[in-house]
Short mmCIF file of C-alpha atoms and ligand atoms in Angstrom, two decimals:
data_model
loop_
_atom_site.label_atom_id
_atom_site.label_comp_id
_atom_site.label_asym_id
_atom_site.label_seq_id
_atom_site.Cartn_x
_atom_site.Cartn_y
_atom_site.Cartn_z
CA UNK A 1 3.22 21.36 -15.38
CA UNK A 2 -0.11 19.32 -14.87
CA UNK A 3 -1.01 18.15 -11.62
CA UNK A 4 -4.03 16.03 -10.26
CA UNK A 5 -5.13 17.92 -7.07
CA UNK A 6 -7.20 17.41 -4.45
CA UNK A 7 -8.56 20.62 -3.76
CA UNK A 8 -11.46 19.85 -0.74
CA UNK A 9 -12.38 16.70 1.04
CA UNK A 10 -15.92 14.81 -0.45
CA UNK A 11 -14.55 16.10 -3.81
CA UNK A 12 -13.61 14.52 -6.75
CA UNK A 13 -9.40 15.45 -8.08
CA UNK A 14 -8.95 17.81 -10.40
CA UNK A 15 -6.03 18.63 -13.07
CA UNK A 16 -4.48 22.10 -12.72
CA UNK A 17 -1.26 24.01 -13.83
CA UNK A 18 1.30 24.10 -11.41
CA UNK A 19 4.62 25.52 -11.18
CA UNK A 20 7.09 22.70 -11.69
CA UNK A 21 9.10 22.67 -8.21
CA UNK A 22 13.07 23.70 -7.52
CA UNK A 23 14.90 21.63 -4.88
CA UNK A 24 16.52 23.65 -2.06
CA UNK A 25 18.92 22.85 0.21
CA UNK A 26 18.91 19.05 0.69
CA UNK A 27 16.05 18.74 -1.57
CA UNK A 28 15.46 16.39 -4.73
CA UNK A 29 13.31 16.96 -7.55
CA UNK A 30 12.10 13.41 -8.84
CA UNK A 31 10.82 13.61 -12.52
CA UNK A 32 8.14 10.78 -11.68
CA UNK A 33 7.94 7.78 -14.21
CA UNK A 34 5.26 6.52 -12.49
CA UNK A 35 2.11 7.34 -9.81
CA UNK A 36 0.48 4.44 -8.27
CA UNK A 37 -3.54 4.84 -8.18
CA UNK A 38 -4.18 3.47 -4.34
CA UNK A 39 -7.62 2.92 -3.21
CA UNK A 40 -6.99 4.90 -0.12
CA UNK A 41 -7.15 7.73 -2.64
CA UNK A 42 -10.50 7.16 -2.91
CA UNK A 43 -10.98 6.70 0.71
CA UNK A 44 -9.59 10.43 0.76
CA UNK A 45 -11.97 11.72 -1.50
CA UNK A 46 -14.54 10.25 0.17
CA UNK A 47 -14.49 9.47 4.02
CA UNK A 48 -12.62 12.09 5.33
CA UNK A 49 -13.78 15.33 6.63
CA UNK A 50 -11.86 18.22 7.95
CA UNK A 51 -10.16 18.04 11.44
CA UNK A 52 -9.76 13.66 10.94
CA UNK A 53 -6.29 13.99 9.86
CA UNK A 54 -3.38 16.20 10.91
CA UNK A 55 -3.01 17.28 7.25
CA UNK A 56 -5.61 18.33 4.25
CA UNK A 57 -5.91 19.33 1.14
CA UNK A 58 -5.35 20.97 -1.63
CA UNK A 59 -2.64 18.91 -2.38
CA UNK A 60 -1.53 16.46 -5.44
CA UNK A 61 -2.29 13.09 -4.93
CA UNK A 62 0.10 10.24 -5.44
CA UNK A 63 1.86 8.59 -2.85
CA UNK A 64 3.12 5.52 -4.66
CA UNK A 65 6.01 6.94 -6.86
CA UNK A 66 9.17 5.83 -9.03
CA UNK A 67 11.06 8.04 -11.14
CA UNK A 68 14.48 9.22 -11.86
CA UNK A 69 16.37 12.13 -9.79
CA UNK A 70 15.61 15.65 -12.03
CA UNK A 71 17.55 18.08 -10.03
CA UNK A 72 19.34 17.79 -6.64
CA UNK A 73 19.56 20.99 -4.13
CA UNK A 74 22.79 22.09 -2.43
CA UNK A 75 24.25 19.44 0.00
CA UNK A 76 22.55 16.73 -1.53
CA UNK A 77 25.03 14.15 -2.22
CA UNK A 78 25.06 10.62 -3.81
CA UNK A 79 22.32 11.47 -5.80
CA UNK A 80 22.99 12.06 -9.80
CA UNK A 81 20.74 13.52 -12.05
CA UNK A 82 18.83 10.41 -14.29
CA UNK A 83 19.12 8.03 -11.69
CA UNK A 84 16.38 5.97 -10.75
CA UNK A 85 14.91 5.98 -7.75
CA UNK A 86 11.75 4.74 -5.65
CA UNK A 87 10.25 6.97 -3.00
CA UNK A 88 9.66 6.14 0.53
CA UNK A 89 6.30 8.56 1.21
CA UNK A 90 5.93 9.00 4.44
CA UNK A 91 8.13 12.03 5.81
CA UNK A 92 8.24 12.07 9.68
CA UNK A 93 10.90 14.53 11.56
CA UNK A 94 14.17 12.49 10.10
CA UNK A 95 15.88 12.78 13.70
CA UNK A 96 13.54 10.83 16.23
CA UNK A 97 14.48 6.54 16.78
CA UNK A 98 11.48 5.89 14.78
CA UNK A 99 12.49 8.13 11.64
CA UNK A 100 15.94 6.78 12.60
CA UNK A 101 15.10 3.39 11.96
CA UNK A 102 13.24 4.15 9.18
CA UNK A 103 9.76 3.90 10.17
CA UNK A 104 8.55 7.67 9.49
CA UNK A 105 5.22 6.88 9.38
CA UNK A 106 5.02 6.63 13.07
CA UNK A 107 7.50 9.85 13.53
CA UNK A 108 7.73 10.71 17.29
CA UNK A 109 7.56 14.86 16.48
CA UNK A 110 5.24 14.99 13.53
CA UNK A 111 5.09 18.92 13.59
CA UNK A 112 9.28 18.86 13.44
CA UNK A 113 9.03 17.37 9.87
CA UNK A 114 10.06 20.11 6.97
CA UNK A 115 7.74 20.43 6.01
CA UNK A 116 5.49 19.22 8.06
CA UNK A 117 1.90 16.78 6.60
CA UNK A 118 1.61 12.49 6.06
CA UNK A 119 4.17 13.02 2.78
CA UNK A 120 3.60 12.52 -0.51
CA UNK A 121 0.07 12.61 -1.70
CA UNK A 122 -1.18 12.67 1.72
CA UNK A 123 -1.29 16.18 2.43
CA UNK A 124 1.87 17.41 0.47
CA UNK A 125 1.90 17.35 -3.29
CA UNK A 126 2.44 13.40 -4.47
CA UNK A 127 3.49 12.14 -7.66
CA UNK A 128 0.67 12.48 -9.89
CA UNK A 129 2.39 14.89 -12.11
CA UNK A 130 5.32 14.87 -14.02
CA UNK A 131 7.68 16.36 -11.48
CA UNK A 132 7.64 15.74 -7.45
CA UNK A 133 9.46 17.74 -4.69
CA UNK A 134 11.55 15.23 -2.47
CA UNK A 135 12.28 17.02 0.96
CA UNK A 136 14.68 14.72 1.40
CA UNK A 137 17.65 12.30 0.01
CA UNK A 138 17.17 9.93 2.74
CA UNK A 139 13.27 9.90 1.45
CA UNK A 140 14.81 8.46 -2.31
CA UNK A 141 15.65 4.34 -2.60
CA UNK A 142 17.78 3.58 -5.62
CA UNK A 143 15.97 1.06 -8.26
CA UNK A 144 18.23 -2.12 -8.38
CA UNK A 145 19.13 -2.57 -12.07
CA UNK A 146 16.17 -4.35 -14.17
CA UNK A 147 13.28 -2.65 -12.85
CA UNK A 148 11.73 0.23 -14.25
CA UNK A 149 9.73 3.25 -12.51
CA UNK A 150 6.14 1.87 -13.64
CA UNK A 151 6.54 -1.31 -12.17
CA UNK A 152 8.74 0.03 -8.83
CA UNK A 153 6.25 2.41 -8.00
CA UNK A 154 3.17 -0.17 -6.58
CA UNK A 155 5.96 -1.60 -4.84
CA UNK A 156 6.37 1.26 -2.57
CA UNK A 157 2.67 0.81 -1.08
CA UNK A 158 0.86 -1.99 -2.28
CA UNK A 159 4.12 -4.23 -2.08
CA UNK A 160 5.51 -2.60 0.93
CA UNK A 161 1.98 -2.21 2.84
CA UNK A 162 1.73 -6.54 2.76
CA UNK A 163 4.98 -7.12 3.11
CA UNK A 164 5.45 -4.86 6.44
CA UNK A 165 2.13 -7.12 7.38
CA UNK A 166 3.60 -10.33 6.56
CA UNK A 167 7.03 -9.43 8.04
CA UNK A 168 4.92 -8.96 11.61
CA UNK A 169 3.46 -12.46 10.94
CA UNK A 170 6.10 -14.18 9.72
CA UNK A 171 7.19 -17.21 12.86
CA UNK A 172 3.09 -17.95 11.91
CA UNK A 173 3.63 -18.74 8.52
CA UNK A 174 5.65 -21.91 9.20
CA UNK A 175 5.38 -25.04 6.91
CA UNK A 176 2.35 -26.36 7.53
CA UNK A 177 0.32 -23.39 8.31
CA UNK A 178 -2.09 -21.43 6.07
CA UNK A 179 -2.58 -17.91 4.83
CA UNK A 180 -5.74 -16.55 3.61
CA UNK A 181 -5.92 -13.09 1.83
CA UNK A 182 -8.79 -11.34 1.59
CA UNK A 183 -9.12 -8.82 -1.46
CA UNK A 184 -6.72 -9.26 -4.30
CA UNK A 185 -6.74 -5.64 -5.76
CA UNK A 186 -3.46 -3.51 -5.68
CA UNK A 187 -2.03 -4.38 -2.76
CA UNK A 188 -3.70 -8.20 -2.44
CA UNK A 189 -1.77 -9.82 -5.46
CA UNK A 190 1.39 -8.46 -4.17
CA UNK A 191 1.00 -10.07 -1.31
CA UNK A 192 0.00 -13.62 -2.67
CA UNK A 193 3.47 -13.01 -3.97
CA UNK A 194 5.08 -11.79 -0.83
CA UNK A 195 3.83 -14.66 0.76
CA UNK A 196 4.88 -17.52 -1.98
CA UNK A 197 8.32 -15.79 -1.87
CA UNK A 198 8.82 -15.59 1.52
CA UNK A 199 7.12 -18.17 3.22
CA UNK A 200 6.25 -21.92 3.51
CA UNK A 201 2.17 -21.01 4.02
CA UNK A 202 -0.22 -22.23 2.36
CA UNK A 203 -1.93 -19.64 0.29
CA UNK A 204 -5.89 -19.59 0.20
CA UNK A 205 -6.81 -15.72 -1.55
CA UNK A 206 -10.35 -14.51 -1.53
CA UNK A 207 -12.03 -12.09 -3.90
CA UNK A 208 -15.62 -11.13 -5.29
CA UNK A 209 -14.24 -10.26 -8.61
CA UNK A 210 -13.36 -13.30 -10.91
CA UNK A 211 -10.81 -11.28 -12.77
CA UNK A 212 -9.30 -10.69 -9.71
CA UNK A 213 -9.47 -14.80 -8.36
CA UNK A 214 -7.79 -15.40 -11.96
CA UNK A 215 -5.00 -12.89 -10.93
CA UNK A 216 -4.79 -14.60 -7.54
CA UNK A 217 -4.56 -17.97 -9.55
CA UNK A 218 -1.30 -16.59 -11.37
CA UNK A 219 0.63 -15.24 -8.39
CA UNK A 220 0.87 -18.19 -6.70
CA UNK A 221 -2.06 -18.82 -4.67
CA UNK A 222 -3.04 -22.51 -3.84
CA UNK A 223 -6.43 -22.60 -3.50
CA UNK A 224 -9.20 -18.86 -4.50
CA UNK A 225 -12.62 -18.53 -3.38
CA UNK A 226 -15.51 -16.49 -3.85
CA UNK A 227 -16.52 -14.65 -0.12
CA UNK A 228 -19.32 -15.95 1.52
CA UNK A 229 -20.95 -18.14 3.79
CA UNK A 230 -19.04 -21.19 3.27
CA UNK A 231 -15.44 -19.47 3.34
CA UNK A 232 -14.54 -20.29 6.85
CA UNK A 233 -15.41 -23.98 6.45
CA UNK A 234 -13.67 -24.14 2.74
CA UNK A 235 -10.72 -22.92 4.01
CA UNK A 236 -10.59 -25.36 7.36
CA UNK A 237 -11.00 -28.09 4.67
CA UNK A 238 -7.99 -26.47 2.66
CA UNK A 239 -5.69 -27.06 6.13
CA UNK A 240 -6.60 -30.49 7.61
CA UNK A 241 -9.11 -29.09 9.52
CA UNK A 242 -7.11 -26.81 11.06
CA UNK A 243 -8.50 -23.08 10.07
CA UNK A 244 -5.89 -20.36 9.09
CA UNK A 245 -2.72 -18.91 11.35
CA UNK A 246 -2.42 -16.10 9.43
CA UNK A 247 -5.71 -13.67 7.92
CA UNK A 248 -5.10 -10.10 5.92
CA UNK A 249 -7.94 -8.44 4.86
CA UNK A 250 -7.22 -5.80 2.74
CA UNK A 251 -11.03 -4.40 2.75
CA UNK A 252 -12.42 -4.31 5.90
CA UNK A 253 -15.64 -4.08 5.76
CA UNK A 254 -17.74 -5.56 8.23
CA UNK A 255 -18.45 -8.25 6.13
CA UNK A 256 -14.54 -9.48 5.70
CA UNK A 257 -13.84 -8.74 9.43
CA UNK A 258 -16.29 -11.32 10.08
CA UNK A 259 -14.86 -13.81 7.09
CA UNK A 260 -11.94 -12.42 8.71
CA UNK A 261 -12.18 -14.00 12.39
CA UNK A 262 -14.11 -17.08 10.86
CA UNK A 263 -11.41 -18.17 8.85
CA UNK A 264 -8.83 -17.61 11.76
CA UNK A 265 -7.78 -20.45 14.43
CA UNK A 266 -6.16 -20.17 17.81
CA UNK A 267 -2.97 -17.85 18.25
CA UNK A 268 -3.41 -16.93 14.59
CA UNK A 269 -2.83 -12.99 13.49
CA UNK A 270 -5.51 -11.45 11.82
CA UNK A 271 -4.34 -8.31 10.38
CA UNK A 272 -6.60 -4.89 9.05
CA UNK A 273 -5.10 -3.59 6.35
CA UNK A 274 -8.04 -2.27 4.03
CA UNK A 275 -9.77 1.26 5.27
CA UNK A 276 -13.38 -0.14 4.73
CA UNK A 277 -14.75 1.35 8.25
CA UNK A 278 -15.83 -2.29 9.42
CA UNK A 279 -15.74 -3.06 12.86
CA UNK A 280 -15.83 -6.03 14.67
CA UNK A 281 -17.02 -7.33 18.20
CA UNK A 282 -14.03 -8.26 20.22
CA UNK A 283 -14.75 -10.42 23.06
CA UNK A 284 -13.32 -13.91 25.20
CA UNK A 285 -15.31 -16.36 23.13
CA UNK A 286 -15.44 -14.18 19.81
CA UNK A 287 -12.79 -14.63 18.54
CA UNK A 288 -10.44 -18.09 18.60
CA UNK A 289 -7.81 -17.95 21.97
CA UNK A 290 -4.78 -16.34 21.79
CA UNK A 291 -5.58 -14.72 18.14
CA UNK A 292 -4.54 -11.47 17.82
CA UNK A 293 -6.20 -8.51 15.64
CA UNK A 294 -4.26 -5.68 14.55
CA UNK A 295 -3.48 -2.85 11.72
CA UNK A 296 -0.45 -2.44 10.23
CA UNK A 297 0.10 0.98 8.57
CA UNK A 298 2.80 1.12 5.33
CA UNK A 299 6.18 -0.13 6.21
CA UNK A 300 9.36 1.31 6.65
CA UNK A 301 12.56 2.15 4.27
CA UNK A 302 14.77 -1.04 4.83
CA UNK A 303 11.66 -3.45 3.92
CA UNK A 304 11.26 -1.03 0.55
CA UNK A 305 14.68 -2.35 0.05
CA UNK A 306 13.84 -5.77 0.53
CA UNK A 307 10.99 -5.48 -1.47
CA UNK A 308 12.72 -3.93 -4.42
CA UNK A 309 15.30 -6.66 -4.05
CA UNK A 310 12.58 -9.24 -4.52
CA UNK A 311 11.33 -7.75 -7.84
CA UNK A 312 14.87 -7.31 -9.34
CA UNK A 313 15.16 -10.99 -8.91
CA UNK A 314 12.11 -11.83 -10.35
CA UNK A 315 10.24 -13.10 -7.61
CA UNK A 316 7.57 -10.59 -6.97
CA UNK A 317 5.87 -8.35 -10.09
CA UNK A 318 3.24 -6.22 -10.56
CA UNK A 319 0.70 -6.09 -12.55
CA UNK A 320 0.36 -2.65 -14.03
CA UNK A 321 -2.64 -0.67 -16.58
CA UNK A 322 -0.88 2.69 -17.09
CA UNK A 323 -2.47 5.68 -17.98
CA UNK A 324 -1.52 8.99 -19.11
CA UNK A 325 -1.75 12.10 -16.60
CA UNK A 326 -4.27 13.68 -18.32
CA UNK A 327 -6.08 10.12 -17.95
CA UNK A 328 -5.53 9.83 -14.12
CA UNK A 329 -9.46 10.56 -13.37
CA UNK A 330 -10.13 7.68 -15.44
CA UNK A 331 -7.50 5.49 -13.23
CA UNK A 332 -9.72 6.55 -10.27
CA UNK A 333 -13.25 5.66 -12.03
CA UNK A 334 -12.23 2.21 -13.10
CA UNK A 335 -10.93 1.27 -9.68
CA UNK A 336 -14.04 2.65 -8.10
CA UNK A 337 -15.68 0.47 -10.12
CA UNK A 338 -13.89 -2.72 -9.85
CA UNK A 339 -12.56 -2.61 -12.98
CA UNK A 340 -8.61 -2.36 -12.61
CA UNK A 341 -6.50 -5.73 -11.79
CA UNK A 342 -3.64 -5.31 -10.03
CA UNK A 343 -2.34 -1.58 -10.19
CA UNK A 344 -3.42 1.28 -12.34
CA UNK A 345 -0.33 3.01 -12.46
CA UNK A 346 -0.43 6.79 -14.05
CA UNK A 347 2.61 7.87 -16.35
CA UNK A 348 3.19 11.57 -16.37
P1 LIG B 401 -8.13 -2.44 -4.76
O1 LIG B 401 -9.40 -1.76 -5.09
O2 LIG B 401 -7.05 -2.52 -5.78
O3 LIG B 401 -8.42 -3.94 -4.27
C1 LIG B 401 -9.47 -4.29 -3.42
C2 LIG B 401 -9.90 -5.71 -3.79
O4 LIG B 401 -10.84 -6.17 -2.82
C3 LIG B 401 -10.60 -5.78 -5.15
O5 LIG B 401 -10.02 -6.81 -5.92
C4 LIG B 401 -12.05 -6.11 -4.79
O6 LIG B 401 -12.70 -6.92 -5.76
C5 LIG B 401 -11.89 -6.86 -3.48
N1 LIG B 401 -13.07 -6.84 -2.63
C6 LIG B 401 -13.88 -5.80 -2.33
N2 LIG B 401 -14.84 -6.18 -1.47
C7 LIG B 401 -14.63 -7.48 -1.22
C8 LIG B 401 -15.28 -8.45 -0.39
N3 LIG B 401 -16.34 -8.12 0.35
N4 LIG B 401 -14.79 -9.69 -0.36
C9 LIG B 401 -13.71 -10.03 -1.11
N5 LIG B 401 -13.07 -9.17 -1.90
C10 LIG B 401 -13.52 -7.93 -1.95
O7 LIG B 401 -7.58 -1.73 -3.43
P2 LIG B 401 -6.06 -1.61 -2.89
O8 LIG B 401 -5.45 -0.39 -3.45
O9 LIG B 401 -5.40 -2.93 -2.98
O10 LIG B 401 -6.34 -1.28 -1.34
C11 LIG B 401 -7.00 -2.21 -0.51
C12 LIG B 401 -7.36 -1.55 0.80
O11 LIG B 401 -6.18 -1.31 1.55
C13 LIG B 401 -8.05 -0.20 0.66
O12 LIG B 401 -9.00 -0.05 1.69
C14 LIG B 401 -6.91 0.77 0.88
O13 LIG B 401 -7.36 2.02 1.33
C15 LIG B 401 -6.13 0.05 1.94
N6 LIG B 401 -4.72 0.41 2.08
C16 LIG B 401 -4.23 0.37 3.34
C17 LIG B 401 -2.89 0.63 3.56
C18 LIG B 401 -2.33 0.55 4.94
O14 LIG B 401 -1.18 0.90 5.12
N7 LIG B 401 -3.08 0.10 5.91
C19 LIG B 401 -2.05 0.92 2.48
C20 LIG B 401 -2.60 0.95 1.20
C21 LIG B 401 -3.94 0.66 1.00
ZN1 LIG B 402 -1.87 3.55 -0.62
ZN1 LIG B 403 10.56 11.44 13.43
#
């Protein structure tokens, strides 16, 4: 079968023949019906260098996947061949309280994970090709009837990633209080969703792209805005005066930090989620009292089960460009370029 590999960091993915995989013991093989294109994949072709991660390549990339189950290995049970299924990527150890409670991307004993590496697409082979080796049942979410691969798989990362974030937040987003959203690519409009679906916040998204502010427009959110210098002050206007509770930047550049903390008021939660390297100077009078800056990372199984649950009843939906395998390069290009709204999603 075809698969688009990353062969060497600061490289570009190539496709190659593979053999396609047969589950072992306790093993699924998914036949994928769709690859999300994340722009952490080209974060991994670009910023990383040997020795920053525990894992490398080569590998397949893909970690945003939806299929149906191909072939189960012996012991697996529940699992029929043809069902539909999203996939939880991250594979931590399976035993530890974290894995336990479903949160394997913080896995207490890493190097105990069979095998061991981030999961799929990040550092074992992902979902970019038309079959993917599952190490695990308990890695394998059943779709809830109505939603199709193509449209589950962004939820399992760019509708999981914000919705983990605006789980953490969520006693902030009262009535009353406002959310501003910073970048409304992949993982942004899912989250102007999450948000109008789950809580009473006002909505204020931000994005360079017009395309993408037109997107924003159609998920839900109240009020879009170009970035710039007057962000901060259009968005205290936006909440009688009162600045937002809740930020999430999903770029994080320097520039957005700083939109970031502007926009932010006391005891609000500003929240990292993009990988663009910015930093910010964290100090007393820096940033407004009591606010808190963090990263959240992914999110765990049962909140892939909430999100699902929110698509099958129509309240959260993304918005999907597919392209064929042999096409997936292309994916990449156009959301280098700022050309892809919502999710490029490739279908093997
Ligand atoms: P994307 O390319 O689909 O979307 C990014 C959006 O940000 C685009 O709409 C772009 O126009 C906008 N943008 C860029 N610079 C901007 C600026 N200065 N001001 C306003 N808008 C700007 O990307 P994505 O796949 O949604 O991923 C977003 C980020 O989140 C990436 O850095 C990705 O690596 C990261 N990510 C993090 C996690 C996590 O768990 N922390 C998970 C997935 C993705
Ligand atoms: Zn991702
Ligand atoms: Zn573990």
């Amino acid at each position: 079968m075809k698969a688009l590999r990353l062969e060497s960091w600061h490289s570009a993915p190539v496709l190659r023949d593979v053999p396609v995989p047969a589950p072992r013991a306790g093993e699924v093989v998914v036949q994928v019906g769709g690859a999300g294109a994340c722009h952490s994949d080209l974060h991994l072709m670009r910023d990383f260098s040997e020795g920053q991660l525990p894992w490398g390549p080569p590998f397949t990339l893909g970690h945003e996947n939806a299929g149906w189950v191909h072939a189960v290995g012996d012991s697996v049970h529940g699992l029929e061949p043809g069902e539909a299924v999203a996939v939880v990527g991250a594979w931590g150890c399976g035993s530890c309280p974290r894995c336990l409670a479903g949160l394997e991307t913080y896995c207490d004993h890493p190097e105990r994970a069979r095998p061991p590496g981030g999961g799929a697409g990040l550092g074992l082979d992902g979902g970019m090709a038309e079959f993917l080796l599952v190490p695990s049942s308990r890695h394998l979410v059943p779709l809830p009837a109505g939603l199709d691969p193509v449209h589950a798989a962004p939820l399992t990362d760019a509708g999981l990633t914000p919705y983990h974030a605006i789980r953490r937040s969520r006693e902030k987003l009262a009535p009353g209080s406002t959310a501003v959203v910073i970048g409304i690519g992949g993982l942004g409009h899912l989250g102007v969703q999450i948000l109008r679906a789950t809580t009473a916040a006002r909505i204020v998204a931000v994005d360079s792209r017009a395309s993408a502010r037109e997107l924003a427009k159609r998920c839900g959110a109240d009020l879009v805005l170009e970035p710039g210098e007057h962000l901060a002050q259009a968005v205290r206007e936006a909440s009688d005066g009162l600045a937002a509770d809740v930020v999430l930047d999903f770029v994080g550049s320097d520039e957005t930090l700083a939109s970031a903390v502007a926009c932010a008021r006391q005891l609000a939660d500003i929240t990292i989620v993009g990988l663009g390297g910015g930093s910010f100077p964290f100090s007393f009078f820096n940033v407004p009292y009591e606010a808190s800056i963090q990263t959240t990372y992914w999110g765990n199984r049962g909140e892939l089960v909430e999100v699902l649950d929110l698509a099958a009843r129509g309240l959260l939906h993304a918005d999907v460009t597919t392209f064929g395998l042999e096409e997936a390069p292309l994916a990449y290009d156009q959301l280098r370029d700022g050309k892809v709204n919502g999710r490029a999603v490739v279908v093997p």
